[in-house]
PDB file of C-alpha atoms in Angstrom:
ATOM      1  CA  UNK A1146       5.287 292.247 -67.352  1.00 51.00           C
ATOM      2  CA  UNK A1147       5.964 294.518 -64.375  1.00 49.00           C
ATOM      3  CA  UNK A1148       6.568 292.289 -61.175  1.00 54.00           C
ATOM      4  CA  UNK A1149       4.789 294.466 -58.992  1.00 63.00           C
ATOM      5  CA  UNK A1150       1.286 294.607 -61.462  1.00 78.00           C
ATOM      6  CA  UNK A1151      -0.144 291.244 -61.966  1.00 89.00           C
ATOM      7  CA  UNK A1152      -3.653 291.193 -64.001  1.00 93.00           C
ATOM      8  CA  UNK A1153      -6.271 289.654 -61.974  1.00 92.00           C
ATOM      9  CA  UNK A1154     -10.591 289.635 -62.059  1.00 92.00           C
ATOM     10  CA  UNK A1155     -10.130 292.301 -59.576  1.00 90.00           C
ATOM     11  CA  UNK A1156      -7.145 294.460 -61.390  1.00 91.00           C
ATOM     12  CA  UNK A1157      -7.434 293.603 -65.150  1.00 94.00           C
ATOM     13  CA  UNK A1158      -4.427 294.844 -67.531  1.00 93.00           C
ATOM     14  CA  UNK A1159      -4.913 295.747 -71.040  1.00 94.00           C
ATOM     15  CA  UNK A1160      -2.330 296.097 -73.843  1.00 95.00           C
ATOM     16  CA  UNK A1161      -0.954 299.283 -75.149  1.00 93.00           C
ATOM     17  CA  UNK A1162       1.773 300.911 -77.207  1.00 94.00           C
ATOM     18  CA  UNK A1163       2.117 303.785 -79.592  1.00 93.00           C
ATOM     19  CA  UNK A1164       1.306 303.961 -83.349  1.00 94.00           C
ATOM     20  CA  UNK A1165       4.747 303.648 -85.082  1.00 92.00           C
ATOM     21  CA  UNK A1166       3.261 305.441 -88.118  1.00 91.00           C
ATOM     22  CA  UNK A1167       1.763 308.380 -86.108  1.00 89.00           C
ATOM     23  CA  UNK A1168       2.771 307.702 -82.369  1.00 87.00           C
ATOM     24  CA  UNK A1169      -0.705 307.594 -81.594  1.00 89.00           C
ATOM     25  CA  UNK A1170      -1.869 305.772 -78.191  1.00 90.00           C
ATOM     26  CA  UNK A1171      -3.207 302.504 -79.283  1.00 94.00           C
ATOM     27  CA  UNK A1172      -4.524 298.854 -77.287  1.00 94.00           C
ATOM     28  CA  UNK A1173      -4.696 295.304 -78.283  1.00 97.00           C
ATOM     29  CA  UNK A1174      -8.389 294.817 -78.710  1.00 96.00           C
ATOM     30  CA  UNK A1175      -9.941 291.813 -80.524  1.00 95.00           C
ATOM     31  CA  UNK A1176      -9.016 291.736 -84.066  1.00 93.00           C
ATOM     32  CA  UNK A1177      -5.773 293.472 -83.478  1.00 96.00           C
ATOM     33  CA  UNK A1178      -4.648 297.141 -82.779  1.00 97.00           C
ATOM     34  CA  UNK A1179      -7.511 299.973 -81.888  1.00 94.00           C
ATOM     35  CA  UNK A1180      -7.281 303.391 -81.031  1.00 91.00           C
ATOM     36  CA  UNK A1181     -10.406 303.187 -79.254  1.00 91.00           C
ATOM     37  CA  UNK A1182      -9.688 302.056 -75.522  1.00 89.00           C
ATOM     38  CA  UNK A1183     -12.812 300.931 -74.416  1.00 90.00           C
ATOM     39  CA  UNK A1184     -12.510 298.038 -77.212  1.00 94.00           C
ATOM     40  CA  UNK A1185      -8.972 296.897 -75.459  1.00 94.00           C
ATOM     41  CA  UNK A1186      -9.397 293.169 -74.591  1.00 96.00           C
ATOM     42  CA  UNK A1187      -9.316 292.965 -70.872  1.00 95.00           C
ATOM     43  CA  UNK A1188      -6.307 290.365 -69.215  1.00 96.00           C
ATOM     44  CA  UNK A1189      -6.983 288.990 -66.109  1.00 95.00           C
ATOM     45  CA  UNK A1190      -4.889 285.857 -66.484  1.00 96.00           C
ATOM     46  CA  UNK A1191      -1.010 287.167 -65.805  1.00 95.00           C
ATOM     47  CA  UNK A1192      -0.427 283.737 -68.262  1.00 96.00           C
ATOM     48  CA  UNK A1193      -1.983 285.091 -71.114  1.00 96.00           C
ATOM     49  CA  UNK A1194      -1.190 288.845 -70.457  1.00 96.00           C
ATOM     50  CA  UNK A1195       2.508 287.852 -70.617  1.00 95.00           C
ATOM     51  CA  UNK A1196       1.783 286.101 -73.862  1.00 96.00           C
ATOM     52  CA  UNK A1197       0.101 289.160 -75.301  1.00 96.00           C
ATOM     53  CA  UNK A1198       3.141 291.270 -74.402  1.00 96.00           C
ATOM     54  CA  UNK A1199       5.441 289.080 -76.121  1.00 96.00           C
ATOM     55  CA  UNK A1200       3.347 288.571 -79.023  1.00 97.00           C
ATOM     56  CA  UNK A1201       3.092 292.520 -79.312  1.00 96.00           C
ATOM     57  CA  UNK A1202       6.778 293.264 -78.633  1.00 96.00           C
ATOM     58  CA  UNK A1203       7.120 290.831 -81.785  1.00 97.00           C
ATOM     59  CA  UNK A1204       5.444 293.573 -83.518  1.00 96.00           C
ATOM     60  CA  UNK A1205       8.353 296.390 -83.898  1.00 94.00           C
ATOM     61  CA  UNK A1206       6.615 296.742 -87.404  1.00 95.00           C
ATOM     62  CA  UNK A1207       3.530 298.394 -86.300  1.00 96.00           C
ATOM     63  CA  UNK A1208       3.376 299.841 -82.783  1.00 97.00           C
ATOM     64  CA  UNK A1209       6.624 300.658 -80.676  1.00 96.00           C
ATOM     65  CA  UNK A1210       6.824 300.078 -77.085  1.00 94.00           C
ATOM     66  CA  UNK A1211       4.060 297.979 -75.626  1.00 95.00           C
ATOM     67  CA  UNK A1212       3.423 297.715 -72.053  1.00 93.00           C
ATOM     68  CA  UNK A1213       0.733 296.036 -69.986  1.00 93.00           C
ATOM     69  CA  UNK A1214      -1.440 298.427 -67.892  1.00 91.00           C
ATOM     70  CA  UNK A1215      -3.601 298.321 -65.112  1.00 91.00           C
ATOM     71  CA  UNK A1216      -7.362 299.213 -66.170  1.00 90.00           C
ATOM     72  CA  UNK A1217     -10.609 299.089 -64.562  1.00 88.00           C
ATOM     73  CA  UNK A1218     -13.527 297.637 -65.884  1.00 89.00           C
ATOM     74  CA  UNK A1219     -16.247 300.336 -66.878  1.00 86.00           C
ATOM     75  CA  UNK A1220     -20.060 300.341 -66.146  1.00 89.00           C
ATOM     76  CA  UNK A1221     -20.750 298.543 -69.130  1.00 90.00           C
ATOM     77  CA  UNK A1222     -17.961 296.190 -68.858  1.00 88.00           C
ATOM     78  CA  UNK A1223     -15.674 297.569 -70.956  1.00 88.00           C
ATOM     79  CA  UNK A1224     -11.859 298.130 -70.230  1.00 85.00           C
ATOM     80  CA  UNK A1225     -11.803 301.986 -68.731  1.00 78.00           C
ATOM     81  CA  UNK A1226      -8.702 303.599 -67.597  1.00 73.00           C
ATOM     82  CA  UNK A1227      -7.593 303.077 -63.599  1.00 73.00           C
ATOM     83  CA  UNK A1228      -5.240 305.662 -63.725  1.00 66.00           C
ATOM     84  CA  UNK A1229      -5.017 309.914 -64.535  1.00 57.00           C
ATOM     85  CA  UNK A1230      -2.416 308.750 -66.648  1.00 60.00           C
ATOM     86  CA  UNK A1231      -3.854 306.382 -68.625  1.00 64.00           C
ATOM     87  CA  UNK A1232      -7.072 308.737 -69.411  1.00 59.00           C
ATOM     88  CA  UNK A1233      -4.362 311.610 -70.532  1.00 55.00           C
ATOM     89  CA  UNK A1234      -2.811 309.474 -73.070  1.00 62.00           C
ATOM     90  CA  UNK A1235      -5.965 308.733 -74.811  1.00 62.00           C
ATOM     91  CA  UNK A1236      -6.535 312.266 -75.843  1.00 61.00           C
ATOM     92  CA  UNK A1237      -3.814 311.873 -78.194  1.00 58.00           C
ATOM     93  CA  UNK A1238       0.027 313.311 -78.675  1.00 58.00           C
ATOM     94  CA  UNK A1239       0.608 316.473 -77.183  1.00 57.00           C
ATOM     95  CA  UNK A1240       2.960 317.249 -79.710  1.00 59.00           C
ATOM     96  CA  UNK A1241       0.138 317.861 -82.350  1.00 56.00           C
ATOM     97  CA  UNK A1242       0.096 321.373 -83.778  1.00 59.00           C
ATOM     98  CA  UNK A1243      -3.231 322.407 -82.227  1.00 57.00           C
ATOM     99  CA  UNK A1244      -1.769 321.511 -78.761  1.00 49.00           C
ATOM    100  CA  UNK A1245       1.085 323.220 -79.574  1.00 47.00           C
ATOM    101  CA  UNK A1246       0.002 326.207 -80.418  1.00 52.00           C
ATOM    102  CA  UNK A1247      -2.763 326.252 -77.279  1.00 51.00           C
ATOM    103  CA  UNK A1248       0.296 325.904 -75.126  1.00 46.00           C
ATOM    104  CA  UNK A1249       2.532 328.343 -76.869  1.00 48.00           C
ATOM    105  CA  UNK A1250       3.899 331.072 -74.930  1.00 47.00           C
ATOM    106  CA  UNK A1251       3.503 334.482 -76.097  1.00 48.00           C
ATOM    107  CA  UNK A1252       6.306 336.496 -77.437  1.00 49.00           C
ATOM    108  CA  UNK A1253       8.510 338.465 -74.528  1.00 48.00           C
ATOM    109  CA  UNK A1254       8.038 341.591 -74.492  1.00 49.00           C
ATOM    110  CA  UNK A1255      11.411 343.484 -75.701  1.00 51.00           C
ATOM    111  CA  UNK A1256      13.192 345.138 -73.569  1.00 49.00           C
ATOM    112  CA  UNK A1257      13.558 349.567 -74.270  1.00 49.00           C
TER     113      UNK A1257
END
């Protein structure tokens, strides 16, 4: 857990990683790995945040690099993301061939 973030009623965390399958963004929700943020379990305890972590680290079969993030709590008291960061991820790899091709430059023109 980062020293300078500790989970809190006021600052909850949640759980996230990637996808090792796909590399997709996912969080730690209830009955195990979503994709679906708003379903991340919300940490305010920095005791049982830090237990999460290491429980998910133990999971280098499934997701790869799990980190604890700061969230907010939504208007329906769901986990929401705090950060621009955070709401960026969730729209899914930029390396997917539909974003790559939006983004693609178009060809030079050659030079007479």
């Amino acid at each position: 857990m980062s020293k300078t973030f500790v989970p809190s009623p006021e600052t909850p965390a949640v759980l996230t990683a990637n996808d090792l399958r796909d590399g997709r963004c996912v969080w730690m929700g209830e009955g195990g790995w979503t994709g679906k943020p708003a379903e991340a379990v919300l940490y305010e305890d920095p005791g049982l945040a830090e237990l999460a972590l290491l429980d998910a680290q133990a999971q280098g079969h499934v997701v790869v690099g799990p980190y604890l993030i700061e969230a907010a709590r939504g208007p329906d008291g769901r986990a929401a993301p705090a950060h621009f960061r955070e709401a960026f991820r969730n729209g899914g790899p930029t390396t997917e061939p539909a974003a790559r091709n939006a983004n693609a430059r178009q060809p030079e023109a050659s030079h007479v």
